[in-house]
Each structure stands twice: as structure tokens, then as C-alpha cells.
PDB file of C-alpha atoms in Angstrom:
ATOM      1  CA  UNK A  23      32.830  27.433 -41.632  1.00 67.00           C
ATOM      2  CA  UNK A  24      33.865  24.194 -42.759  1.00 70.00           C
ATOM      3  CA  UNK A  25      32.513  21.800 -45.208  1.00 73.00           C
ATOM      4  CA  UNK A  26      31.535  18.836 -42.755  1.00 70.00           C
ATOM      5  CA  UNK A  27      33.171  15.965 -44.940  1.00 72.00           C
ATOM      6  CA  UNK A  28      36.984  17.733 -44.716  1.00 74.00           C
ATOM      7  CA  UNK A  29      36.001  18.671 -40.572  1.00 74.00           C
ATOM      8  CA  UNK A  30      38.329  16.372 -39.366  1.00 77.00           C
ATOM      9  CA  UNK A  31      41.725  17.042 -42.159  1.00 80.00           C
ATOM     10  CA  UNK A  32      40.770  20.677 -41.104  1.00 79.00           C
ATOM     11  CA  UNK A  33      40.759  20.089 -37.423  1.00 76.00           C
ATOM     12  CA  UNK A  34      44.054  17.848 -37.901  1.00 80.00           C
ATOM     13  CA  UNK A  35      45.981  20.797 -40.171  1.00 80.00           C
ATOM     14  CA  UNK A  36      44.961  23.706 -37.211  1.00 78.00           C
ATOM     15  CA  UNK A  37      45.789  21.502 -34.575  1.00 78.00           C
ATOM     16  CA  UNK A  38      49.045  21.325 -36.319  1.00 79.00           C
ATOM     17  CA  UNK A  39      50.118  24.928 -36.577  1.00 77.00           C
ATOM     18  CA  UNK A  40      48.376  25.377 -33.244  1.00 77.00           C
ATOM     19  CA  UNK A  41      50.764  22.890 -31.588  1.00 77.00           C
ATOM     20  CA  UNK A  42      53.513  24.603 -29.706  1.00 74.00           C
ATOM     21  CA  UNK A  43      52.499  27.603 -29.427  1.00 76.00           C
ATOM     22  CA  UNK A  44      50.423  29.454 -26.797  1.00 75.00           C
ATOM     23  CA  UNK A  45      47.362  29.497 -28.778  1.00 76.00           C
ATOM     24  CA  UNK A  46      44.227  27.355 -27.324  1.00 75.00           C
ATOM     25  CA  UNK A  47      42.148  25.872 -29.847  1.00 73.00           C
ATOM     26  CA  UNK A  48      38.944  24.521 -29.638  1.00 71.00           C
ATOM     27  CA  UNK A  49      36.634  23.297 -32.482  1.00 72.00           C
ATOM     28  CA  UNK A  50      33.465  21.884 -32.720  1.00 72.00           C
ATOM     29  CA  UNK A  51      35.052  18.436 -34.194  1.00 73.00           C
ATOM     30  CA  UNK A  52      36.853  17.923 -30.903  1.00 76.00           C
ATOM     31  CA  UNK A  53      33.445  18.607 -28.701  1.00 76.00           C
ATOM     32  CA  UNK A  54      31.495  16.420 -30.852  1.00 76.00           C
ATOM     33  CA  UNK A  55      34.276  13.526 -30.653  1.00 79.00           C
ATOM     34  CA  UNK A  56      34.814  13.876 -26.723  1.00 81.00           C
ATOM     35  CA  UNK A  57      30.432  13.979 -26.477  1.00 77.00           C
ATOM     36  CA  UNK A  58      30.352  10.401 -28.424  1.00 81.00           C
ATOM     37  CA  UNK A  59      33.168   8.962 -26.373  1.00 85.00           C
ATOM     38  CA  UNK A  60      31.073  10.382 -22.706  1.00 81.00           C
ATOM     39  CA  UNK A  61      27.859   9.237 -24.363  1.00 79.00           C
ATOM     40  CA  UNK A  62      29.893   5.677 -25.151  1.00 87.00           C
ATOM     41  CA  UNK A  63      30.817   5.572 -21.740  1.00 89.00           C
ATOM     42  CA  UNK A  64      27.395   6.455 -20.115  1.00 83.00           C
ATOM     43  CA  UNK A  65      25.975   3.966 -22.187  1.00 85.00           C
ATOM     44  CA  UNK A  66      28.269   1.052 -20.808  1.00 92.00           C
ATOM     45  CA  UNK A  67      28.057   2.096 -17.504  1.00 90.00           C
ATOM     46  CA  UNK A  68      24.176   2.732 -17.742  1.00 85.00           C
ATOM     47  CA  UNK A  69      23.760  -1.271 -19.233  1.00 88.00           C
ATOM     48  CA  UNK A  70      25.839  -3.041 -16.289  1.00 94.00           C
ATOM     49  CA  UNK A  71      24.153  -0.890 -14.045  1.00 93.00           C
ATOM     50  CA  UNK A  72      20.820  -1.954 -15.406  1.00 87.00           C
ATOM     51  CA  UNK A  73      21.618  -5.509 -15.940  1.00 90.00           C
ATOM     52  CA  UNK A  74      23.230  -5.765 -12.372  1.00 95.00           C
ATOM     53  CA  UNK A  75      19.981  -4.531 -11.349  1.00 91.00           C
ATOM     54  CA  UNK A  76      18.088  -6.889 -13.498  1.00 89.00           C
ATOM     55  CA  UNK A  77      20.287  -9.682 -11.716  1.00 93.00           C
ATOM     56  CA  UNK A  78      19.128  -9.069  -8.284  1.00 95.00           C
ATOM     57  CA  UNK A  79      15.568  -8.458  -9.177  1.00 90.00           C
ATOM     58  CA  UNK A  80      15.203 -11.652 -11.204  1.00 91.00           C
ATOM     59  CA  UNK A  81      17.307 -13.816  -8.362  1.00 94.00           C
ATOM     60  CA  UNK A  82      14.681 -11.621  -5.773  1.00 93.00           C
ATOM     61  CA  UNK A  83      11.959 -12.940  -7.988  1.00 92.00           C
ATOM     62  CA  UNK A  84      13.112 -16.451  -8.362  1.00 92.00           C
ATOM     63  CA  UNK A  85      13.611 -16.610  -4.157  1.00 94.00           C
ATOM     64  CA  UNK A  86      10.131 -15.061  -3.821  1.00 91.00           C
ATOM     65  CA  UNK A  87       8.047 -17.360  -5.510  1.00 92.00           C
ATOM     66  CA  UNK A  88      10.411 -20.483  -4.574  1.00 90.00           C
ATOM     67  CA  UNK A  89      10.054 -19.745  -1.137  1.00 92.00           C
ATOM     68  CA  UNK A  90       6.267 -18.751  -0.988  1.00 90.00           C
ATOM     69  CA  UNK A  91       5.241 -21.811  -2.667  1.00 89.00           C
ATOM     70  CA  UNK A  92       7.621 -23.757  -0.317  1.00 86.00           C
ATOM     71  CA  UNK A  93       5.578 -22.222   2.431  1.00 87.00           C
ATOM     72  CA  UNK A  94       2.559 -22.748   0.853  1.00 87.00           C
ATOM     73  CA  UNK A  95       3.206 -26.317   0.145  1.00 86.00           C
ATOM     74  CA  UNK A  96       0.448 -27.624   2.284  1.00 86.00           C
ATOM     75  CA  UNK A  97      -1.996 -25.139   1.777  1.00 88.00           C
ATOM     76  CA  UNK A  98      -1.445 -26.162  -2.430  1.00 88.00           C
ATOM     77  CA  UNK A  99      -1.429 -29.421  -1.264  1.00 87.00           C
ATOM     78  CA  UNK A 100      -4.992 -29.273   0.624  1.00 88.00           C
ATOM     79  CA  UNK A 101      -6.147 -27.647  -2.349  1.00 89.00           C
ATOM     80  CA  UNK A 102      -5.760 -30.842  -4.456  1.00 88.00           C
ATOM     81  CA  UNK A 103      -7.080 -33.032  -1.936  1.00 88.00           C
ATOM     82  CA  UNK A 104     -10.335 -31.650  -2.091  1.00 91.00           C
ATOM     83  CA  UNK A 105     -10.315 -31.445  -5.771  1.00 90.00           C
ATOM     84  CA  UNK A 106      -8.540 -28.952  -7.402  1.00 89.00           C
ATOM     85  CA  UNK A 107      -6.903 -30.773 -10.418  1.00 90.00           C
ATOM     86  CA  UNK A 108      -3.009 -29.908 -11.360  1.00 87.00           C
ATOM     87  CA  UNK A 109      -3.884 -27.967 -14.383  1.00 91.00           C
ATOM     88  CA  UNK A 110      -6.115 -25.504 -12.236  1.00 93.00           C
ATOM     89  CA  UNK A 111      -2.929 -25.394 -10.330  1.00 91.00           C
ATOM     90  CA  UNK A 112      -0.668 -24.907 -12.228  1.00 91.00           C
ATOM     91  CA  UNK A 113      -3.200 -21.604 -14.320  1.00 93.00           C
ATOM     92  CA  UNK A 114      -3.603 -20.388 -10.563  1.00 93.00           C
ATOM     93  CA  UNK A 115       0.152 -20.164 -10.314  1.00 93.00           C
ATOM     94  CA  UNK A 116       0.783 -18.866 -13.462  1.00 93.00           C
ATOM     95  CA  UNK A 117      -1.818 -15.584 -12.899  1.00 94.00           C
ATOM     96  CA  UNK A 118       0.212 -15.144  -9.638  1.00 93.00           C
ATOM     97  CA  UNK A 119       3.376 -14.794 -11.923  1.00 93.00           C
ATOM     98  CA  UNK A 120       1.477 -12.690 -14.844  1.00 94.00           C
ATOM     99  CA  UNK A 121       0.090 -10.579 -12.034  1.00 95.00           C
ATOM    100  CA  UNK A 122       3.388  -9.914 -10.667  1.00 92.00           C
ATOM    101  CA  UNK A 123       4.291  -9.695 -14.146  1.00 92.00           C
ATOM    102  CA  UNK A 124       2.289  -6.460 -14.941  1.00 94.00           C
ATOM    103  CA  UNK A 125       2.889  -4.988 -11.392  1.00 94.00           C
ATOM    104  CA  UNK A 126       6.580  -4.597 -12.108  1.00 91.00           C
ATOM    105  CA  UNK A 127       6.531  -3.350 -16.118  1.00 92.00           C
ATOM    106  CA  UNK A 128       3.794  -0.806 -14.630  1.00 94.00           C
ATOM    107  CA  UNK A 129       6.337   0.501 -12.095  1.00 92.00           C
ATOM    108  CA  UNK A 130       9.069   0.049 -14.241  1.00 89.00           C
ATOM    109  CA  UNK A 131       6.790   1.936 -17.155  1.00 90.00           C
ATOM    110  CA  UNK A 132       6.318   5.192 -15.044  1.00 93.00           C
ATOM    111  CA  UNK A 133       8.900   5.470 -13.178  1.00 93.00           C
ATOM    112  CA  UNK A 134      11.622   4.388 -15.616  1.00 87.00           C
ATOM    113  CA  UNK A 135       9.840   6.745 -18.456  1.00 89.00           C
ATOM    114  CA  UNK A 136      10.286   9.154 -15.270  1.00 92.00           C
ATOM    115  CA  UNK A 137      14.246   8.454 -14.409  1.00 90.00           C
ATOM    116  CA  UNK A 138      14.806   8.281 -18.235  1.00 85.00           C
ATOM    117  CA  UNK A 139      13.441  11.651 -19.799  1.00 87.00           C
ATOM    118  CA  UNK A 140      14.819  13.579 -16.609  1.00 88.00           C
ATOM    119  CA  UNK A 141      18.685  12.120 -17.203  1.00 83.00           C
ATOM    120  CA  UNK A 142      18.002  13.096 -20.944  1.00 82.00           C
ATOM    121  CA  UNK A 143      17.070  16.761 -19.613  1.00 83.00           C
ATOM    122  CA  UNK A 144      19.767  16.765 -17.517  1.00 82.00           C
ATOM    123  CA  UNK A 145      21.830  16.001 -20.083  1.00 77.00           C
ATOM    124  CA  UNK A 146      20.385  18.509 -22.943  1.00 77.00           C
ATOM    125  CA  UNK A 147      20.760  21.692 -19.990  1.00 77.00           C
ATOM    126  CA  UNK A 148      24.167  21.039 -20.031  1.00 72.00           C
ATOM    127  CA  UNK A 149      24.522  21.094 -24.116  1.00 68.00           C
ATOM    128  CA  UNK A 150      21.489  21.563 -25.734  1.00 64.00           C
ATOM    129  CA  UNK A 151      23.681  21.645 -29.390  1.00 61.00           C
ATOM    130  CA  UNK A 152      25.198  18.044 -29.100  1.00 60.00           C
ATOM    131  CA  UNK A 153      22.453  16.264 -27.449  1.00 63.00           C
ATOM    132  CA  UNK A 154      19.896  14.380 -29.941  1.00 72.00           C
ATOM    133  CA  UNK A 155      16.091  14.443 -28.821  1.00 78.00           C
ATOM    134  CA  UNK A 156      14.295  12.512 -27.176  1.00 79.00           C
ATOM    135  CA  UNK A 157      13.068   9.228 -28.562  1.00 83.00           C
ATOM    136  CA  UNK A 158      11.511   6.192 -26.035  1.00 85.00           C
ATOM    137  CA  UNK A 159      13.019   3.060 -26.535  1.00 85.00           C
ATOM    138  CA  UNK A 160      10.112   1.136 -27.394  1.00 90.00           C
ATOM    139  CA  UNK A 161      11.534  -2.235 -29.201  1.00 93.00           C
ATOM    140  CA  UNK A 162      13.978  -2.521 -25.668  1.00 88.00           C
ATOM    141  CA  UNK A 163      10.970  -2.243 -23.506  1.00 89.00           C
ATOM    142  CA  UNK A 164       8.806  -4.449 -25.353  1.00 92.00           C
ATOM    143  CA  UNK A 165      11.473  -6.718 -25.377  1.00 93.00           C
ATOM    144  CA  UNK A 166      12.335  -6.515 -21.675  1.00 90.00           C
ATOM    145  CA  UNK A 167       8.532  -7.128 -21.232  1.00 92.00           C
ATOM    146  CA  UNK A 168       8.446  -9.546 -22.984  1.00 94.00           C
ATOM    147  CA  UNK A 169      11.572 -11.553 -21.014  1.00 93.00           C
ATOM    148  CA  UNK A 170      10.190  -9.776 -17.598  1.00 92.00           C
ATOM    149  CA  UNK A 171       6.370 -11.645 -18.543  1.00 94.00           C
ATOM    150  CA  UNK A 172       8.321 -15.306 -20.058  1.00 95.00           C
ATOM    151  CA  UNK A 173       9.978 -15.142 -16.524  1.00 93.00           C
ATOM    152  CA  UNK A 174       7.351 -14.260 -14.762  1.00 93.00           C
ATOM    153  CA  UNK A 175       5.038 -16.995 -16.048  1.00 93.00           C
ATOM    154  CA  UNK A 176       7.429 -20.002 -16.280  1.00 94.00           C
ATOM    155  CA  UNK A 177       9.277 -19.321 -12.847  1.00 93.00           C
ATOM    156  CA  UNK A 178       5.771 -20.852 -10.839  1.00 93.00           C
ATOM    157  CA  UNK A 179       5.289 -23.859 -12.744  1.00 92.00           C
ATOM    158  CA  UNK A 180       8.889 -24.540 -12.603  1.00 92.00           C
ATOM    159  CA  UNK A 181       8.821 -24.099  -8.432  1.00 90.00           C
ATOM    160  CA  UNK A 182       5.571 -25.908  -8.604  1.00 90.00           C
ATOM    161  CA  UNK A 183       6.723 -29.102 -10.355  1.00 89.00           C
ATOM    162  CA  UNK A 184       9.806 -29.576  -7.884  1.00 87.00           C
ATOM    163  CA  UNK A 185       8.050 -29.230  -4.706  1.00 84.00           C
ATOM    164  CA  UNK A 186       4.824 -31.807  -6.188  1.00 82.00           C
ATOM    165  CA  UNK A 187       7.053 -34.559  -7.360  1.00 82.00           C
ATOM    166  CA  UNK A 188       6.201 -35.930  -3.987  1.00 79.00           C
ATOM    167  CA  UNK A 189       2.608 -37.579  -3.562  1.00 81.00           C
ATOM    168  CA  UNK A 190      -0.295 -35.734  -2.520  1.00 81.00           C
ATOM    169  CA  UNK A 191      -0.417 -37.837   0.984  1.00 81.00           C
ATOM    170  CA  UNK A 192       3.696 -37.310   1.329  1.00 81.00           C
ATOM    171  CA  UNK A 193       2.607 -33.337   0.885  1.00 77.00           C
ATOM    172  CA  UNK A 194      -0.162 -33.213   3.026  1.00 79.00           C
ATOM    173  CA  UNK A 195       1.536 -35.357   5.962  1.00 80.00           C
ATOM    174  CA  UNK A 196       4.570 -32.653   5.577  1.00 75.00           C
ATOM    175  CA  UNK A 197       5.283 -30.727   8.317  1.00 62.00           C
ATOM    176  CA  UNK A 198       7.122 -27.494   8.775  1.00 57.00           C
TER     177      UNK A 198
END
């Protein structure tokens, strides 16, 4: 029973006159130290984990909608020869990227909420003393939403505007 501002001079004195001798020590000071350096290490691993994984789904996202509008490049094409005007284009293009958009943070919602309080479970049956509760990160998410739904929406009109610099009779005449 220790005062918790002298903890660590107390832990540092019995380590002391512990040293040397064939006594085993262990103190709550030491647990709590080697639980913020595991937790500091799951926490870097976790983020370049994540943001690998972020990496390949954006660069998956980026070749999905590049490619399907390179395939669809006559078919958008066709649409604006019969009258559809750039701007109706271009909002068609952008719900196809806000629709994907709310697909993915509505997996990512469940089954990340799902992935997330299960770790922290795991984590609390192992030491239910040293683990903190449970708290969702909402500003990350809405912040990752909010990144996820920019992408998501600017992504078209940028693939759009490099495959229409061409004219609408170069597009149509196009073949595959």
C-alpha cells in the first residue's frame, strides 16, 4: 500500500534490495509499465496494419472506377449523344461514388464495431485490472468517413474528365 505519487521511488528502492538475491519481486508499477509499452506496441502495429489496408482498398477503389468507366466509355459517351448534358454526368458519376461510399462505411461500421469490441474483450479476459473500458472512437470514424466519402466522390469526376477530354465523335467512333 503505496501512495501512488512515490510508486515508482518505491518500486526503484525494493528493486534495489531485491537485486541479488533469490527473492522475485513483482509489483503492480512494473505490470502497469510493461501493459503501456504492449498497448504502445499494439497500437503501432494495429495503425500500419490499418493504413496498409487502407492503401490497397483506396488503390482497389481508384482501379475500380478507372477501369469501369474506361469500359464504359462508349456507353457514357452514347449517353451524351442523345442528350445527356456533362453536368448530369458528371452527378450520375458522383452517386455511383457516394453509393459506394456508404456501402463500404456500412460494412466497415458493423463489422469493424464487431472486430473492435471483440479484440477489446479479448484483451480485458486476459487482465480485466489494467485494461480501460470500452469507448468507440467516434471523431476517427467520422473522420475516416469523411476522407472514405471526399474519395469516394472526387475519384469519378476525376476518371471522368481524363477519359472525355476527347470529343464526343472521337468517343463514340472508339473502339475496344
Amino acid at each position: 500500500n503505496v501512495d501512488s505519487d512515490s510508486t515508482e521511488l518505491v518500486n526503484a528502492v525494493l528493486s534495489e534490495l531485491v537485486t541479488g538475491q533469490q527473492i522475485e519481486m513483482a509489483s503492480t508499477f512494473a505490470m502497469l509499465q510493461e501493459q503501456q509499452a504492449a498497448r504502445t506496441t499494439m497500437q503501432i502495429l494495429g495503425s500500419t496494419i490499418g493504413g496498409i489496408l487502407a492503401l490497397i482498398g483506396l488503390f482497389n477503389y481508384v482501379n475500380l472506377i478507372a477501369v469501369g468507366l474506361l469500359t464504359r466509355k462508349r456507353e457514357l459517351a452514347t449517353l451524351e449523344s442523345i442528350g445527356m448534358s456533362r453536368n448530369q454526368m458528371r452527378k450520375m458519376l458522383r452517386w455511383e461514388g457516394a453509393i459506394y461510399g456508404i456501402i463500404t462505411m456500412a460494412i466497415s461500421t458493423t463489422l469493424g464495431t464487431v472486430v473492435g469490441y471483440g479484440l477489446f474483450r479479448l484483451l480485458q479476459n486476459q487482465n480485466e485490472v489494467l485494461v480501460p473500458r470500452f469507448n468507440y472512437p467516434f471523431i476517427p470514424a467520422a473522420t475516416v468517413f469523411a476522407l472514405i466519402m471526399l474519395i469516394c466522390l472526387v475519384t469519378p469526376e476525376i476518371c471522368y474528365r481524363s477519359i472525355s477530354k476527347s470529343t464526343l465523335i472521337e468517343r463514340l467512333r472508339e473502339t475496344e
